[in-house]
Short mmCIF file of C-alpha atoms and ligand atoms in Angstrom, two decimals:
data_model
loop_
_atom_site.label_atom_id
_atom_site.label_comp_id
_atom_site.label_asym_id
_atom_site.label_seq_id
_atom_site.Cartn_x
_atom_site.Cartn_y
_atom_site.Cartn_z
CA MET A 3 -51.51 -145.91 -60.14
CA ASN A 4 -52.12 -149.18 -61.97
CA ALA A 5 -52.61 -152.14 -59.63
CA THR A 6 -54.63 -155.22 -60.45
CA ARG A 7 -56.52 -156.35 -63.50
CA GLN A 8 -59.59 -158.47 -63.52
CA GLN A 9 -61.91 -160.07 -66.06
CA THR A 10 -65.70 -159.64 -65.88
CA GLU A 11 -68.33 -162.02 -67.26
CA GLN A 12 -68.43 -159.85 -70.38
CA GLU A 13 -64.70 -160.30 -70.84
CA LEU A 14 -64.08 -156.64 -70.27
CA VAL A 15 -60.80 -155.65 -68.79
CA PHE A 16 -61.06 -153.09 -66.06
CA GLU A 17 -58.24 -151.12 -64.67
CA MET A 18 -58.13 -150.77 -60.92
CA ILE A 19 -56.64 -147.43 -60.06
CA GLU A 20 -55.05 -147.04 -56.67
CA VAL A 21 -55.09 -143.28 -56.30
CA VAL A 22 -56.41 -140.86 -58.87
CA GLU A 23 -54.88 -137.46 -59.10
CA VAL A 24 -57.20 -134.84 -57.69
CA SER A 25 -56.84 -131.31 -58.93
CA HIS A 26 -59.52 -129.96 -56.63
CA ALA A 27 -58.86 -126.63 -55.02
CA GLU A 28 -59.83 -127.99 -51.62
CA SER A 29 -57.22 -129.82 -49.66
CA CYS A 30 -58.21 -133.34 -48.72
CA SER A 31 -56.56 -136.02 -46.68
CA ALA A 32 -55.39 -139.30 -48.16
CA MET A 33 -58.33 -140.82 -46.28
CA ASP A 34 -60.71 -138.95 -48.55
CA ILE A 35 -59.35 -140.30 -51.79
CA GLU A 36 -61.74 -142.64 -53.52
CA ARG A 37 -59.52 -145.60 -54.19
CA VAL A 38 -61.35 -148.22 -56.18
CA VAL A 39 -62.14 -146.96 -59.61
CA CYS A 40 -63.34 -148.97 -62.54
CA ASP A 41 -63.57 -147.03 -65.75
CA LYS A 42 -66.25 -148.28 -68.08
CA ASP A 43 -65.09 -149.34 -71.52
CA PRO A 44 -66.56 -146.74 -73.93
CA ALA A 45 -67.37 -149.62 -76.29
CA THR A 46 -70.00 -150.78 -73.81
CA LEU A 47 -71.79 -147.44 -73.78
CA GLY A 48 -73.69 -148.48 -76.93
CA ASP A 49 -77.30 -147.35 -76.88
CA SER A 50 -76.92 -143.98 -75.22
CA GLY A 51 -78.88 -141.76 -77.57
CA CYS A 52 -77.26 -138.35 -77.99
CA LEU A 53 -74.73 -139.07 -75.28
CA ALA A 54 -73.04 -141.60 -77.55
CA MET A 55 -72.17 -138.69 -79.80
CA LEU A 56 -70.26 -137.01 -77.06
CA SER A 57 -66.69 -137.98 -76.40
CA PRO A 58 -66.45 -140.44 -73.49
CA SER A 59 -64.23 -137.84 -71.84
CA HIS A 60 -67.04 -135.24 -72.01
CA ARG A 61 -68.05 -134.33 -68.47
CA ILE A 62 -71.75 -134.71 -67.78
CA VAL A 63 -73.07 -134.77 -64.24
CA ILE A 64 -76.80 -135.29 -63.73
CA THR A 65 -78.19 -134.73 -60.25
CA ILE A 66 -81.43 -136.17 -58.87
CA ASP A 67 -82.59 -134.89 -55.51
CA GLY A 68 -85.82 -135.33 -53.63
CA PRO A 69 -87.43 -136.77 -50.52
CA ALA A 70 -87.60 -140.43 -49.47
CA GLY A 71 -89.96 -142.65 -51.40
CA THR A 72 -89.84 -140.87 -54.75
CA GLY A 73 -87.90 -143.74 -56.31
CA LYS A 74 -84.77 -141.61 -56.82
CA SER A 75 -82.34 -144.48 -56.43
CA SER A 76 -84.01 -146.85 -58.88
CA VAL A 77 -84.70 -144.05 -61.34
CA ALA A 78 -81.13 -142.71 -61.12
CA ARG A 79 -79.71 -146.17 -61.62
CA ALA A 80 -81.95 -146.91 -64.63
CA LEU A 81 -81.21 -143.51 -66.16
CA ALA A 82 -77.47 -144.01 -65.70
CA ARG A 83 -77.70 -147.39 -67.34
CA GLN A 84 -79.71 -146.05 -70.30
CA LEU A 85 -77.25 -143.22 -70.82
CA GLY A 86 -74.10 -145.26 -70.17
CA LEU A 87 -73.13 -143.16 -67.17
CA ASP A 88 -71.95 -144.11 -63.69
CA PHE A 89 -74.40 -144.08 -60.79
CA LEU A 90 -73.79 -142.69 -57.31
CA ASP A 91 -76.14 -143.33 -54.37
CA THR A 92 -75.12 -140.73 -51.78
CA GLY A 93 -77.77 -141.88 -49.31
CA ALA A 94 -75.75 -145.11 -49.08
CA MET A 95 -72.82 -143.08 -47.76
CA TYR A 96 -74.85 -141.53 -44.92
CA ARG A 97 -76.44 -144.91 -44.20
CA ALA A 98 -72.99 -146.53 -44.09
CA ALA A 99 -71.85 -143.88 -41.59
CA ALA A 100 -74.88 -144.64 -39.42
CA ALA A 101 -74.30 -148.40 -39.61
CA ILE A 102 -70.61 -148.04 -38.72
CA CYS A 103 -71.40 -145.84 -35.72
CA ILE A 104 -74.16 -148.13 -34.43
CA ASP A 105 -72.01 -151.24 -34.84
CA ASN A 106 -69.08 -149.59 -33.08
CA LYS A 107 -71.31 -148.31 -30.28
CA ILE A 108 -70.47 -144.68 -30.98
CA ASP A 109 -72.63 -142.21 -29.09
CA LEU A 110 -74.52 -140.54 -31.95
CA ALA A 111 -74.72 -137.32 -29.94
CA ASP A 112 -70.91 -137.17 -29.97
CA LYS A 113 -70.49 -135.44 -33.34
CA ALA A 114 -66.70 -135.51 -33.33
CA ALA A 115 -66.69 -139.26 -32.65
CA VAL A 116 -69.23 -139.88 -35.42
CA VAL A 117 -67.11 -138.00 -37.95
CA ALA A 118 -63.83 -139.58 -36.80
CA ARG A 119 -65.27 -143.10 -36.89
CA THR A 120 -66.76 -142.53 -40.33
CA ALA A 121 -63.53 -141.07 -41.71
CA ALA A 122 -61.56 -143.99 -40.28
CA ALA A 123 -63.81 -146.43 -42.17
CA ASP A 124 -62.52 -144.93 -45.45
CA LEU A 125 -65.85 -145.23 -47.26
CA HIS A 126 -65.57 -145.81 -50.95
CA PHE A 127 -67.31 -147.72 -53.72
CA ASP A 128 -66.40 -150.80 -55.69
CA TRP A 129 -67.22 -149.57 -59.18
CA THR A 130 -66.79 -153.04 -60.70
CA ARG A 131 -70.27 -153.80 -59.31
CA ASP A 132 -73.61 -152.62 -60.65
CA PRO A 133 -74.81 -150.84 -58.62
CA PRO A 134 -71.45 -149.94 -57.09
CA THR A 135 -71.07 -151.57 -53.68
CA ILE A 136 -70.24 -149.35 -50.74
CA LEU A 137 -67.23 -150.48 -48.73
CA ALA A 138 -66.12 -149.62 -45.20
CA HIS A 139 -62.65 -150.65 -44.13
CA GLY A 140 -62.39 -152.27 -47.58
CA GLN A 141 -65.35 -154.59 -46.88
CA PRO A 142 -68.85 -154.44 -48.40
CA ILE A 143 -71.36 -152.90 -46.01
CA ASP A 144 -74.32 -152.71 -48.40
CA HIS A 145 -76.12 -155.64 -46.70
CA ARG A 146 -76.32 -153.60 -43.48
CA ILE A 147 -77.29 -150.11 -44.53
CA ARG A 148 -81.03 -150.59 -45.12
CA HIS A 149 -81.75 -152.15 -41.73
CA LYS A 150 -84.42 -150.51 -39.58
CA ASP A 151 -82.00 -149.34 -36.86
CA VAL A 152 -79.93 -147.54 -39.51
CA THR A 153 -82.98 -145.92 -41.14
CA GLU A 154 -84.14 -144.70 -37.73
CA VAL A 155 -80.99 -142.70 -36.99
CA VAL A 156 -79.61 -141.73 -40.38
CA SER A 157 -81.52 -138.47 -40.88
CA PRO A 158 -80.41 -136.77 -37.63
CA LEU A 159 -76.90 -138.08 -38.20
CA ALA A 160 -76.93 -136.58 -41.72
CA SER A 161 -77.55 -133.17 -40.15
CA ILE A 162 -74.07 -133.13 -38.56
CA LYS A 163 -72.26 -130.31 -40.35
CA GLU A 164 -68.79 -131.85 -40.21
CA LEU A 165 -70.09 -135.20 -41.45
CA ARG A 166 -71.75 -133.47 -44.40
CA GLU A 167 -68.52 -131.64 -45.21
CA HIS A 168 -66.68 -134.95 -45.22
CA MET A 169 -69.29 -136.54 -47.51
CA VAL A 170 -69.49 -133.55 -49.85
CA ARG A 171 -65.70 -133.63 -50.25
CA LYS A 172 -65.78 -137.35 -51.04
CA GLN A 173 -68.66 -136.91 -53.49
CA ARG A 174 -66.81 -134.17 -55.35
CA ILE A 175 -63.76 -136.40 -55.62
CA ILE A 176 -65.98 -139.15 -57.01
CA GLY A 177 -67.37 -136.57 -59.46
CA GLN A 178 -63.84 -135.87 -60.66
CA GLN A 179 -63.00 -139.53 -61.02
CA HIS A 180 -66.37 -140.33 -62.61
CA PRO A 181 -67.12 -137.24 -64.66
CA ARG A 182 -69.99 -138.99 -66.46
CA LEU A 183 -72.29 -139.50 -63.54
CA VAL A 184 -75.89 -139.68 -62.40
CA THR A 185 -75.86 -138.88 -58.69
CA GLU A 186 -78.81 -138.90 -56.32
CA GLY A 187 -79.42 -137.58 -52.82
CA ARG A 188 -80.78 -134.48 -51.13
CA ASP A 189 -78.10 -131.88 -51.87
CA GLN A 190 -76.50 -133.02 -55.11
CA GLY A 191 -77.78 -130.22 -57.33
CA SER A 192 -77.94 -127.57 -54.62
CA VAL A 193 -74.57 -128.05 -52.86
CA VAL A 194 -72.33 -130.79 -54.21
CA PHE A 195 -72.57 -130.24 -57.97
CA PRO A 196 -74.02 -126.74 -58.47
CA ASP A 197 -72.68 -126.76 -62.05
CA ALA A 198 -74.32 -130.06 -63.00
CA ALA A 199 -75.39 -130.25 -66.65
CA VAL A 200 -78.92 -131.34 -65.75
CA LYS A 201 -80.64 -131.20 -62.34
CA PHE A 202 -83.81 -133.01 -61.41
CA TYR A 203 -85.95 -132.86 -58.30
CA LEU A 204 -88.35 -135.79 -57.89
CA ASP A 205 -91.36 -135.39 -55.65
CA ALA A 206 -94.60 -137.23 -54.84
CA SER A 207 -97.30 -136.79 -52.25
CA PRO A 208 -96.56 -138.31 -48.82
CA ASP A 209 -99.48 -140.73 -49.28
CA VAL A 210 -98.13 -142.04 -52.56
CA ARG A 211 -94.60 -142.36 -51.15
CA ALA A 212 -95.88 -144.22 -48.08
CA ARG A 213 -97.93 -146.58 -50.26
CA ARG A 214 -94.89 -147.34 -52.45
CA ARG A 215 -92.78 -148.04 -49.37
CA ALA A 216 -95.48 -150.31 -47.92
CA GLU A 217 -95.67 -152.25 -51.20
CA GLN A 218 -91.89 -152.70 -51.16
CA MET A 219 -91.99 -153.98 -47.58
CA VAL A 220 -94.82 -156.41 -48.30
CA ALA A 221 -92.93 -157.64 -51.39
CA MET A 222 -89.94 -158.31 -49.10
CA GLY A 223 -92.16 -160.28 -46.72
CA SER A 224 -92.34 -157.64 -43.97
CA ALA A 225 -95.46 -156.31 -42.30
CA ALA A 226 -96.32 -152.73 -43.25
CA ASP A 227 -98.57 -150.27 -41.45
CA LEU A 228 -99.44 -147.39 -43.75
CA GLY A 229 -100.09 -144.94 -40.90
CA THR A 230 -96.71 -145.62 -39.28
CA ILE A 231 -94.88 -145.41 -42.61
CA THR A 232 -96.56 -142.10 -43.48
CA ALA A 233 -95.59 -140.66 -40.09
CA GLU A 234 -91.96 -141.82 -40.55
CA ILE A 235 -91.80 -140.31 -44.03
CA LEU A 236 -93.16 -136.98 -42.81
CA GLU A 237 -90.67 -136.95 -39.95
CA ARG A 238 -87.75 -137.64 -42.31
CA ASP A 239 -89.00 -134.89 -44.66
CA ARG A 240 -89.08 -132.49 -41.73
CA SER A 241 -85.63 -133.49 -40.52
CA ASP A 242 -84.02 -133.48 -44.00
CA SER A 243 -85.59 -130.12 -44.99
CA SER A 244 -85.04 -128.21 -41.77
CA ARG A 245 -81.32 -128.80 -41.19
CA THR A 246 -78.98 -125.87 -41.71
CA ASP A 247 -76.42 -127.63 -43.90
CA GLY A 248 -77.42 -129.12 -47.23
CA PRO A 249 -81.16 -129.17 -46.50
CA LEU A 250 -83.48 -131.03 -48.83
CA MET A 251 -84.60 -128.41 -51.34
CA CYS A 252 -85.46 -128.04 -54.98
CA PRO A 253 -82.60 -126.13 -56.66
CA SER A 254 -83.96 -123.12 -58.57
CA ASP A 255 -82.46 -124.46 -61.82
CA ALA A 256 -83.77 -128.02 -61.37
CA ILE A 257 -86.51 -129.68 -63.38
CA CYS A 258 -89.16 -130.72 -60.86
CA VAL A 259 -91.01 -133.92 -61.64
CA ASP A 260 -94.06 -134.94 -59.62
CA THR A 261 -94.02 -138.73 -59.86
CA SER A 262 -97.31 -139.26 -57.98
CA ASP A 263 -99.22 -140.30 -61.09
CA LEU A 264 -96.35 -141.79 -63.07
CA ASN A 265 -95.04 -145.32 -63.06
CA PHE A 266 -91.35 -146.11 -62.83
CA GLN A 267 -90.70 -146.36 -66.58
CA GLN A 268 -92.63 -143.16 -67.28
CA VAL A 269 -90.37 -141.30 -64.84
CA VAL A 270 -87.18 -142.75 -66.33
CA ASP A 271 -88.36 -141.94 -69.86
CA ALA A 272 -89.30 -138.37 -68.89
CA LEU A 273 -85.86 -137.75 -67.39
CA HIS A 274 -84.12 -139.42 -70.32
CA ARG A 275 -85.96 -137.13 -72.76
CA HIS A 276 -85.01 -134.04 -70.74
CA VAL A 277 -81.34 -135.05 -70.68
CA LEU A 278 -81.22 -135.65 -74.41
CA ALA A 279 -83.00 -132.34 -75.03
CA VAL A 280 -80.46 -130.45 -72.91
CA VAL A 281 -77.39 -132.28 -74.18
CA GLY A 282 -78.61 -132.07 -77.77
CA ARG A 283 -79.11 -128.32 -77.59
O1 LIG B 317 -81.91 -141.67 -49.85
P1 LIG B 317 -81.77 -142.43 -48.53
O2 LIG B 317 -83.06 -142.75 -47.85
O3 LIG B 317 -80.91 -143.65 -48.69
O4 LIG B 317 -80.98 -141.43 -47.58
C1 LIG B 317 -80.67 -141.76 -46.25
C2 LIG B 317 -80.60 -140.52 -45.41
O5 LIG B 317 -79.46 -139.76 -45.75
C3 LIG B 317 -81.81 -139.59 -45.49
O6 LIG B 317 -82.28 -139.29 -44.20
C4 LIG B 317 -81.28 -138.33 -46.08
C5 LIG B 317 -79.80 -138.41 -45.95
N1 LIG B 317 -79.11 -137.92 -47.13
C6 LIG B 317 -78.65 -136.65 -47.10
O7 LIG B 317 -78.85 -135.96 -46.12
N2 LIG B 317 -77.96 -136.16 -48.16
C7 LIG B 317 -77.76 -136.92 -49.24
N3 LIG B 317 -77.07 -136.43 -50.28
C8 LIG B 317 -78.24 -138.24 -49.29
C9 LIG B 317 -78.95 -138.71 -48.21
#
């Protein structure tokens, strides 16, 4: 278990755990074990509203699903921070798989090769970072995963059944190792964590999502054509919703939030209030 110790700027001591015991009913290969774990010091959880009253060992998984451009990632990260929970970006895992396959010239139509190459990269997160950095072969790959070539192929790649099974298994292991978690994706409430304490589904009209994406691109100095972005968003919606395994869907027990007319902080506050209402019940 115990390996290295390191000091952060805040002088917190984190324990790096080599392999965490997994009592999951499913069998999983050593490759699947999430290896870099950094447990947050409960003393840092401070201003967490009702959650501070719960024991730090109390399991609380919050899922946020929804289509591209609803701000899930930023909202999930901000909510996790406000509540003192860990944050998991599962889209980063599928993006990392796409980046690895492109960079290793894997034929994306060869499903077995895609899964084997992804498994060999031993994807896991460095939880000492905020947000946690995704690693492949032990090296950060976060700088690569939002490139255009990755975005173009990730949705069809995420429809590969065996790849999804691999990712779902990894995400459940992460859920065991980080039982106080805000996790976002497309299938987190519906497939990966059906027993999550609170489930959200964020939505917004395609026009609003395209406009937000265009604003982001312009802010990053890129050219943005609203028509093209809208078409890409609609195509990803179609691809993510129509696949057989883990399709994008609103779980029946999720709280659906239309973010079209809300700003970022209003969305975070709305979710925060819901969580406290549910946990405080
Ligand atoms: O949220 P994102 O744009 O980073 O997701 C990238 C792609 O991965 C997107 O096409 C949907 C897919 N994805 C998925 O199928 N299941 C998840 N849990 C997360 C993302």
